[in-house]
PDB file of C-alpha atoms in Angstrom:
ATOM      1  CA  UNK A   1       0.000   0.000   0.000  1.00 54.00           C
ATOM      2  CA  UNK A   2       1.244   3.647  -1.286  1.00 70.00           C
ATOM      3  CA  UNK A   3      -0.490   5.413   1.357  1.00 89.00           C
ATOM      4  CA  UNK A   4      -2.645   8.677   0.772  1.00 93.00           C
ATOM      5  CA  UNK A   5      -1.532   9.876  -3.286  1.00 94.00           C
ATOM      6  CA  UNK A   6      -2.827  13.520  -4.220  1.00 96.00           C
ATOM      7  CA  UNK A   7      -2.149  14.824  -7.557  1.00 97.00           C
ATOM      8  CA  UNK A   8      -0.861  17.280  -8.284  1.00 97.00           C
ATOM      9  CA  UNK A   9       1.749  18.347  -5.541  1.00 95.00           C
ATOM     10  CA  UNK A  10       1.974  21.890  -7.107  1.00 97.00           C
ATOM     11  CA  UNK A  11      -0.636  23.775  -9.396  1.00 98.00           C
ATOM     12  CA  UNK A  12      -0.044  27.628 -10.348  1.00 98.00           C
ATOM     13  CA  UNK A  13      -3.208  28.925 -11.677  1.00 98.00           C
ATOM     14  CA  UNK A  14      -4.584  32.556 -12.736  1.00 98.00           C
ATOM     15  CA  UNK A  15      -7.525  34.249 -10.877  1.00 98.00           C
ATOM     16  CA  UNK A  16     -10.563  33.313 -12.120  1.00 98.00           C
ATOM     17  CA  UNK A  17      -9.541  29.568 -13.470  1.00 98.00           C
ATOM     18  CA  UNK A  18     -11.241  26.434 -12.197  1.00 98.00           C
ATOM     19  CA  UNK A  19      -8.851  23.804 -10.654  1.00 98.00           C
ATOM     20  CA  UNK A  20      -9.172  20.287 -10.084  1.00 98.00           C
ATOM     21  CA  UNK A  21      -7.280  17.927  -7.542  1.00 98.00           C
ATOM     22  CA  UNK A  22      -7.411  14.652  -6.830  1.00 98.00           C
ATOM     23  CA  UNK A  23      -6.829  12.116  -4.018  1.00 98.00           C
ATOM     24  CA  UNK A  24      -6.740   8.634  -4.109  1.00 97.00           C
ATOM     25  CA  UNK A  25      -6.834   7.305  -0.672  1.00 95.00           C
ATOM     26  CA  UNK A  26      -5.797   3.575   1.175  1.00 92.00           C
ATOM     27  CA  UNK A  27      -7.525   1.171  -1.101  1.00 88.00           C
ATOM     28  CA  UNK A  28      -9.528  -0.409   2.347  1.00 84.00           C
ATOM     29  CA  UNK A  29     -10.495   2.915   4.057  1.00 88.00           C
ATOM     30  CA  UNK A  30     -14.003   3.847   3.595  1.00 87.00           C
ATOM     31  CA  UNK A  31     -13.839   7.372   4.777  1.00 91.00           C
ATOM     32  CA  UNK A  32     -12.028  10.584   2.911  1.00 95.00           C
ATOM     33  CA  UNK A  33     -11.475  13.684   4.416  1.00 96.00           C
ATOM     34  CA  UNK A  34     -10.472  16.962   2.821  1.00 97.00           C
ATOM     35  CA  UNK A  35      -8.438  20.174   4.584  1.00 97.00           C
ATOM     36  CA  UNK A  36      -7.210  23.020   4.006  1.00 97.00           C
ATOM     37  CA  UNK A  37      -3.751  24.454   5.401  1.00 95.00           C
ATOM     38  CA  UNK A  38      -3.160  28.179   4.894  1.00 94.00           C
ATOM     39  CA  UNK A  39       0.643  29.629   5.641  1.00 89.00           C
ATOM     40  CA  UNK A  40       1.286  29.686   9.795  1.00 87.00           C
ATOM     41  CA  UNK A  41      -1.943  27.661  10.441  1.00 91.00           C
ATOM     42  CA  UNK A  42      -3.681  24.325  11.201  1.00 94.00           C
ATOM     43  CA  UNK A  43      -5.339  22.149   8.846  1.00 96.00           C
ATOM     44  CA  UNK A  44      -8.993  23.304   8.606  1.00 96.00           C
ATOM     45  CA  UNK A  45     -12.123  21.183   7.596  1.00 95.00           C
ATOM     46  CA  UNK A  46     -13.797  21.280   4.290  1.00 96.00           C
ATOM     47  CA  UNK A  47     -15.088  17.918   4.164  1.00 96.00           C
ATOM     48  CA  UNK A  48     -15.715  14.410   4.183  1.00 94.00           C
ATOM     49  CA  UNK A  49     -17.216  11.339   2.629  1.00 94.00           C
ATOM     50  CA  UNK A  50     -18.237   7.535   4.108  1.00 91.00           C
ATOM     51  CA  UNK A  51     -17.742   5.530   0.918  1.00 91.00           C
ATOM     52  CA  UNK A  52     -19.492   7.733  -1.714  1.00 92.00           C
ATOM     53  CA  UNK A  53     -21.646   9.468   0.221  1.00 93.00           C
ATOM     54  CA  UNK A  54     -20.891  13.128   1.530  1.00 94.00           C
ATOM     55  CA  UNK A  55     -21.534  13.668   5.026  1.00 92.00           C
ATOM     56  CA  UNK A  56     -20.553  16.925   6.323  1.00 92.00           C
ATOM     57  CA  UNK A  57     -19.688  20.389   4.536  1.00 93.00           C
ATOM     58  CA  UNK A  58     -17.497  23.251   6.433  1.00 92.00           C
ATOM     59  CA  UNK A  59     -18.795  26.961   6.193  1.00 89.00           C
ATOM     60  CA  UNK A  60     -15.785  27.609   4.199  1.00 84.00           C
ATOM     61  CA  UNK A  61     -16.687  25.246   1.703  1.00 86.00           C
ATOM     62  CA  UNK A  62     -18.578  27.771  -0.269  1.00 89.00           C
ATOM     63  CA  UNK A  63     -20.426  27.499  -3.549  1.00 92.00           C
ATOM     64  CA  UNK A  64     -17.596  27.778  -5.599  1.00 96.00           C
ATOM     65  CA  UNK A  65     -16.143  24.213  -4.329  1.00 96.00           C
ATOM     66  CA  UNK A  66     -17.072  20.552  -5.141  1.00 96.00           C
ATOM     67  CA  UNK A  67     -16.425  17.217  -4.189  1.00 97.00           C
ATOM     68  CA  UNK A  68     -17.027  14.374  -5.550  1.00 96.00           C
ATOM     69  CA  UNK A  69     -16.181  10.502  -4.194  1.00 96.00           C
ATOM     70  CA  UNK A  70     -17.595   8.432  -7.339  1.00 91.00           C
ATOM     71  CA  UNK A  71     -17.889   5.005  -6.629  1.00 86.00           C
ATOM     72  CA  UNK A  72     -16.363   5.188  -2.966  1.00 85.00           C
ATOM     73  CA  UNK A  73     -12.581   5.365  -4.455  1.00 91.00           C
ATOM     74  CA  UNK A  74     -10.900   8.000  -5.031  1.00 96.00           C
ATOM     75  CA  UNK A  75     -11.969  11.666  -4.606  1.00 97.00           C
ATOM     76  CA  UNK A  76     -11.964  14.953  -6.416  1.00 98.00           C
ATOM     77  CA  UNK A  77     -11.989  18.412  -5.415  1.00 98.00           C
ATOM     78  CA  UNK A  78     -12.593  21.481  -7.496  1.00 97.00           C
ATOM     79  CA  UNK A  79     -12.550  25.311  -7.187  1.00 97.00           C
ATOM     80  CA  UNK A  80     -14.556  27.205  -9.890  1.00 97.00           C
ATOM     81  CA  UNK A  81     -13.284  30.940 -10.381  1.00 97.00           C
ATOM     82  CA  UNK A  82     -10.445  30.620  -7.905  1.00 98.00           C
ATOM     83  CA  UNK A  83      -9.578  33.646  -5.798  1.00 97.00           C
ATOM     84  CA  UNK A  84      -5.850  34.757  -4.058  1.00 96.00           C
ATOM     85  CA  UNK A  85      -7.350  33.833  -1.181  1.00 95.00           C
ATOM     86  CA  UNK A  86      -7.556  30.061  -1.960  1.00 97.00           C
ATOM     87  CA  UNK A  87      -3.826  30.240  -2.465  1.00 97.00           C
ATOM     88  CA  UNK A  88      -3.425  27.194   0.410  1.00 97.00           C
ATOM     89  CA  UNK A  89      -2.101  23.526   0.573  1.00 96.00           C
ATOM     90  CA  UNK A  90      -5.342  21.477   0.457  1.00 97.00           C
ATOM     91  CA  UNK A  91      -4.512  17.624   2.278  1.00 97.00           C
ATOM     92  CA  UNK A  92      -6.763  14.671   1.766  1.00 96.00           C
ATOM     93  CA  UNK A  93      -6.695  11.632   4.235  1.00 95.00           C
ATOM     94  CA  UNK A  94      -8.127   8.627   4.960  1.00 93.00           C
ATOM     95  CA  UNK A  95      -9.624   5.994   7.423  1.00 89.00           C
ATOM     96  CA  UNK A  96     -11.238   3.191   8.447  1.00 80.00           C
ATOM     97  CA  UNK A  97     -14.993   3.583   9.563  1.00 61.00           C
ATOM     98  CA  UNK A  98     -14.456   0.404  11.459  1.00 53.00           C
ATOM     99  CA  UNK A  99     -11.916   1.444  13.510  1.00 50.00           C
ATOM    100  CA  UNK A 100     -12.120   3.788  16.232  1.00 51.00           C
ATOM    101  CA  UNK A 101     -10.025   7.121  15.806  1.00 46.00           C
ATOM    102  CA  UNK A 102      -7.073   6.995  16.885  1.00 46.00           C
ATOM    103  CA  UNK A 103      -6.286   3.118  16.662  1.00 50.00           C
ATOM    104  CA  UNK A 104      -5.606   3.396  12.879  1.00 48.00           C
ATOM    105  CA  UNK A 105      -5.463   7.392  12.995  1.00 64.00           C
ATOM    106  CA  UNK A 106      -6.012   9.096   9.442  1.00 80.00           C
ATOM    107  CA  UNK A 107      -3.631   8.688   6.811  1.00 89.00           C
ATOM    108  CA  UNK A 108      -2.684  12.176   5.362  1.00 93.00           C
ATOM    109  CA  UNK A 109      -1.459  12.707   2.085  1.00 93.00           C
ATOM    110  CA  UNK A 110       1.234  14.899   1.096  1.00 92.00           C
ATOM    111  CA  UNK A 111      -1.221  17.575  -0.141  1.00 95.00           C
ATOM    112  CA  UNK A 112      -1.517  19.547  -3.353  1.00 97.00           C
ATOM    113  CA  UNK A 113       0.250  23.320  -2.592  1.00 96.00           C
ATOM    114  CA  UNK A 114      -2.176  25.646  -4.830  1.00 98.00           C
ATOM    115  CA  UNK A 115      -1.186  29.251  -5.756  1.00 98.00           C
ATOM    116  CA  UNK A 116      -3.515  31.402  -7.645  1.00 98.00           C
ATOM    117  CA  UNK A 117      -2.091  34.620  -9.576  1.00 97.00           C
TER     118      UNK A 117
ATOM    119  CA  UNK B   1     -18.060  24.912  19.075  1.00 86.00           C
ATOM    120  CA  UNK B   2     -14.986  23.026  19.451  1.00 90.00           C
ATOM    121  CA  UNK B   3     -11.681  24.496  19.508  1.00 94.00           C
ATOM    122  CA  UNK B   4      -7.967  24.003  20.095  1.00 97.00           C
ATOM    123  CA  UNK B   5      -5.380  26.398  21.669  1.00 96.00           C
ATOM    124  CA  UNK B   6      -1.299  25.894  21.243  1.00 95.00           C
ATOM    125  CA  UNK B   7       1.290  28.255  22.800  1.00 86.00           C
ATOM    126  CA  UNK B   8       2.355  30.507  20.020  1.00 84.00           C
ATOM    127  CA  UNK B   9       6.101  29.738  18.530  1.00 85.00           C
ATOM    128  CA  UNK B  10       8.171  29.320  17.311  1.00 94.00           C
ATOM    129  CA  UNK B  11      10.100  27.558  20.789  1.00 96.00           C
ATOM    130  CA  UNK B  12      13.906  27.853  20.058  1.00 97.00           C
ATOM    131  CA  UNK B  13      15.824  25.615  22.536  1.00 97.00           C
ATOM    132  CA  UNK B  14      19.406  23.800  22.676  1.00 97.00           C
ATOM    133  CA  UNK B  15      19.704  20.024  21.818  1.00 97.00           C
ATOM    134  CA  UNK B  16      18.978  18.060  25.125  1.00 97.00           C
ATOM    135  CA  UNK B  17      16.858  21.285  26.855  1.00 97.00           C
ATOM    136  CA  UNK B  18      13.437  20.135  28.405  1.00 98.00           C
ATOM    137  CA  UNK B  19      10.303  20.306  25.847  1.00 97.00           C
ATOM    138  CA  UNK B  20       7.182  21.732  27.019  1.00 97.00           C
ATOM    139  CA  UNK B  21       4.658  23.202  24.300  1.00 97.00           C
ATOM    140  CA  UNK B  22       0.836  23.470  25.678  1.00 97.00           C
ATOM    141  CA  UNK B  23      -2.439  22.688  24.531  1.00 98.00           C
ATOM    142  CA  UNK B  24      -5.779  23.604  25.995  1.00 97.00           C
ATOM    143  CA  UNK B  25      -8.649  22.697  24.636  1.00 97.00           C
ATOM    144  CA  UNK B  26     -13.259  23.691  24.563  1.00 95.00           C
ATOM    145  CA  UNK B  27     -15.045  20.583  23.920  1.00 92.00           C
ATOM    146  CA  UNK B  28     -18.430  18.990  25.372  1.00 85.00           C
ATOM    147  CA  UNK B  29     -17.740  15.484  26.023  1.00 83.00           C
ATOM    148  CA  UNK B  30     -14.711  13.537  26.105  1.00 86.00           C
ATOM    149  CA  UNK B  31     -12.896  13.930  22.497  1.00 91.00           C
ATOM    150  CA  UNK B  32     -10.051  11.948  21.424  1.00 91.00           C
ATOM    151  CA  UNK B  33      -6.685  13.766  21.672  1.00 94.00           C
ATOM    152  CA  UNK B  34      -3.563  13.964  19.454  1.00 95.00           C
ATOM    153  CA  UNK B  35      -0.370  15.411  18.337  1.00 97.00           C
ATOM    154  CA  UNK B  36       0.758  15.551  15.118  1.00 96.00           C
ATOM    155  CA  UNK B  37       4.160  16.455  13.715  1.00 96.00           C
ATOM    156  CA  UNK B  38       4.930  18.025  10.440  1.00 93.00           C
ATOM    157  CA  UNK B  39       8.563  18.068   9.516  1.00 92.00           C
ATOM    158  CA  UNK B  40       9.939  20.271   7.362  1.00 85.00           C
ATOM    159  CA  UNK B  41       9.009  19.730   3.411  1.00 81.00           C
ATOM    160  CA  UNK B  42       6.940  16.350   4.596  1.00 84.00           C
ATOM    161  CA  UNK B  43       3.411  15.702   5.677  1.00 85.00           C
ATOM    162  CA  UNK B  44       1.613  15.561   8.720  1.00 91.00           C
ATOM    163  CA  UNK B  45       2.184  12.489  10.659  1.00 92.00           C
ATOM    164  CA  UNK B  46       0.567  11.224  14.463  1.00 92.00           C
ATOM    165  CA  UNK B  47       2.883  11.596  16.704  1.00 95.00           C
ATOM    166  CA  UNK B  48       0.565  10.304  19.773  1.00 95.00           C
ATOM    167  CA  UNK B  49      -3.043  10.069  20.575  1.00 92.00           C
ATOM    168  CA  UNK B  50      -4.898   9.560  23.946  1.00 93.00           C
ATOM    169  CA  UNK B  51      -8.775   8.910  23.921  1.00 89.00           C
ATOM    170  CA  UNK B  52      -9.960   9.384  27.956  1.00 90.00           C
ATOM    171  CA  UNK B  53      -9.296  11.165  30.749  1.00 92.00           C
ATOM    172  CA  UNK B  54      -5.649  10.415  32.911  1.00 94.00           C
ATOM    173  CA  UNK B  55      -4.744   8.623  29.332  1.00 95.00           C
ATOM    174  CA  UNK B  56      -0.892   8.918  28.659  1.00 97.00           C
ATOM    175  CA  UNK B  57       0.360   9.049  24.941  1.00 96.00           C
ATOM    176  CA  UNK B  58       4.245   8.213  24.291  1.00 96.00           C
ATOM    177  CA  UNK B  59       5.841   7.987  21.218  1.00 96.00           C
ATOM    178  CA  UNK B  60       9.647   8.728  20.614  1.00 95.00           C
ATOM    179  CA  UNK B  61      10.039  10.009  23.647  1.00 97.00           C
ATOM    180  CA  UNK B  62       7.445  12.702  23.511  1.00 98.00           C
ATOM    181  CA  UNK B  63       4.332  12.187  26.221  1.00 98.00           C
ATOM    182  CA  UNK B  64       1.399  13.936  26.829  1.00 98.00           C
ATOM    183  CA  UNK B  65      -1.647  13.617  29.283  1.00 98.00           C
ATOM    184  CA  UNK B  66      -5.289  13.890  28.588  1.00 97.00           C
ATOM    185  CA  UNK B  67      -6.125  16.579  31.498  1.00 96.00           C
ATOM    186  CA  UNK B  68     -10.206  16.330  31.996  1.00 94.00           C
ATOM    187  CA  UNK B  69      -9.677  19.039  34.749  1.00 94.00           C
ATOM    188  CA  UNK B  70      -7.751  21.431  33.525  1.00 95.00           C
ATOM    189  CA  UNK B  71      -8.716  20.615  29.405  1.00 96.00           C
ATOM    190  CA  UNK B  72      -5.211  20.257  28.410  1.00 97.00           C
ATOM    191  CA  UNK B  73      -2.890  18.015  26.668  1.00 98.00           C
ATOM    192  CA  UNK B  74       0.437  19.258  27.027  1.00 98.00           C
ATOM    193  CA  UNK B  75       3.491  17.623  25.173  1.00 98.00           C
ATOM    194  CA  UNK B  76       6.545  17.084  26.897  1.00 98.00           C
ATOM    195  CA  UNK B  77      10.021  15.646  25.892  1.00 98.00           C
ATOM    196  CA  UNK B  78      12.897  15.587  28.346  1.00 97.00           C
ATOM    197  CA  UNK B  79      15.797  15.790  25.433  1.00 96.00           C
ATOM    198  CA  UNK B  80      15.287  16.942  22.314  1.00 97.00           C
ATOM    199  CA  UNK B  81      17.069  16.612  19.433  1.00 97.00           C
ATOM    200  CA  UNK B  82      18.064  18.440  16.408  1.00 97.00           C
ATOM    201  CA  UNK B  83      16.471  16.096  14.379  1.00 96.00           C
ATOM    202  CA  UNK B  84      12.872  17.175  16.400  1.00 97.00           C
ATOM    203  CA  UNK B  85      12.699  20.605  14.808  1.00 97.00           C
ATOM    204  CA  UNK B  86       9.236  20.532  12.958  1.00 96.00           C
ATOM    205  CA  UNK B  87       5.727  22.209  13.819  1.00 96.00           C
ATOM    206  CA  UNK B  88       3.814  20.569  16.262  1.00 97.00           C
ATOM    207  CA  UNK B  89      -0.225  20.687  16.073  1.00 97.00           C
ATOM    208  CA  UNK B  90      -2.557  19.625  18.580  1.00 97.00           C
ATOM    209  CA  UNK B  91      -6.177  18.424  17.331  1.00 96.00           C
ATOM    210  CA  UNK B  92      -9.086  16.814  18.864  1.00 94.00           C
ATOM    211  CA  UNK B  93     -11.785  14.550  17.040  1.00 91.00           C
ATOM    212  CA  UNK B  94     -15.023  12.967  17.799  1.00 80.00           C
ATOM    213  CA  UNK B  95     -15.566   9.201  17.000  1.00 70.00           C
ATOM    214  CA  UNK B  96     -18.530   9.825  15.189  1.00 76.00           C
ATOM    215  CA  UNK B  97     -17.796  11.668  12.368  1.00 81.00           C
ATOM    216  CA  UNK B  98     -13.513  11.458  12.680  1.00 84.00           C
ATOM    217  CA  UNK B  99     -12.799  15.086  11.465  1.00 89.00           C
ATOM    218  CA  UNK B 100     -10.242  16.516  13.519  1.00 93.00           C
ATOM    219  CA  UNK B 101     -10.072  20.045  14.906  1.00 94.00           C
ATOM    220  CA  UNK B 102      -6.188  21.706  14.760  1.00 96.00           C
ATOM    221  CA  UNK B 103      -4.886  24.070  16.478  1.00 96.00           C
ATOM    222  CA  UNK B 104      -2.415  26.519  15.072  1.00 95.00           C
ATOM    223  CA  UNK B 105       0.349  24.763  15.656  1.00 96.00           C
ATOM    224  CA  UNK B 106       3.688  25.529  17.200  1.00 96.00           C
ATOM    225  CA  UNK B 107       7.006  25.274  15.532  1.00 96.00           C
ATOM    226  CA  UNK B 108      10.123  23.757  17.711  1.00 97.00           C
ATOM    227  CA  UNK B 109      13.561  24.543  16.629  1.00 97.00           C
ATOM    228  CA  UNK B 110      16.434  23.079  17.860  1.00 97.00           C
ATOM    229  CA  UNK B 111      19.757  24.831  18.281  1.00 97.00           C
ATOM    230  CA  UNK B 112      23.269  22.176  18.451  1.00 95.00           C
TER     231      UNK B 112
END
């Protein structure tokens, strides 16, 4: 097992372009979480899916991101018109529904470091 | 809501100086706890977890207490190492939905 892969691990993009990452998380882990990790801070919330079913949105997921876990696998996220202030290093992990927190933990993934210009 | 407090960094100390960086956290219930690491140009990793009250996570020499009393889970090494220098975030998480709550972390660096 590869872990947590997100692709890409850098994307430039100009103000006002949509943007698309992906994760593809530990083939047996049912659940998928997305942050987001702004300069200085913690990891924040966006998301989060059992299988392919999204569970729970953040407040600062607005309108202008999606996500999408097709089929339970692996998971996309995309920003429509992006903004400077999206410019942030957005992490996907995973887990195991079955387990309680903590005795697997979440697998994080190495994150996708956007920059919008 | 829930919420997680660190000390503010960055810490500066000398190799084998005493580690203390605190956490306090606002939660109804009892939340899992845990520190994570995240080492320069890597991602985050769990450093150690507790899940109840007077529960003790170790790991690499780092421990930390789940404080019911006081809501704290302060980490603690009694040597660091060079090799240590990362930033060091504190989260809680509830079992049913898993999402973890960071705070804003704290970043160690240690001086030869």
């Amino acid at each position: 097992d590869t872990g947590v892969s997100q692709d890409p691990r850098h994307k430039i993009t100009k103000r006002g372009q949509n943007v698309t990452f992906r994760c593809d998380p530990i083939s047996e882990h049912n659940r998928l979480y997305w942050y987001r990790q702004t300069l200085g801070q913690g990891p924040e919330f966006l998301t989060y899916f059992q299988n392919e079913a999204q569970l729970e949105k953040s407040r600062l997921l607005s309108d202008r991101f999606s996500a999408e876990r097709p089929k339970g696998s692996f998971s996309t996220l995309e920003i429509q018109r992006t903004e400077q202030g999206d410019s942030a290093m957005y992490l996907c992990a995973s887990s195991s529904f079955r387990s309680r927190q903590g005795e697997y933990g979440y697998t994080f993934g190495s994150g996708t470091r956007l920059t919008v210009v | 809501g829930d919420s997680v407090t660190q000390m503010e960094g960055p810490v500066t100390l000398s190799e084998e100086a005493f580690l203390t960086i605190n956490c306090t956290y606002t939660a109804t219930g009892y939340p899992s706890l845990f520190w994570y690491v995240q080492y320069p140009g890597e991602g985050l990793q769990l450093l150690l977890k507790a899940t109840k009250a007077d529960d003790k996570g170790s790991n690499k020499g780092f421990e930390a207490t789940y404080r019911k009393e006081t809501t704290s889970f302060h980490l603690e090494k009694g040597s660091v190492q060079v090799s240590d220098s990362a930033v060091y975030f504190c989260a809680l998480s509830r079992s049913n939905t898993g999402k973890l709550i960071f705070g804003q972390g704290t970043t160690l660096q240690v001086k030869p």
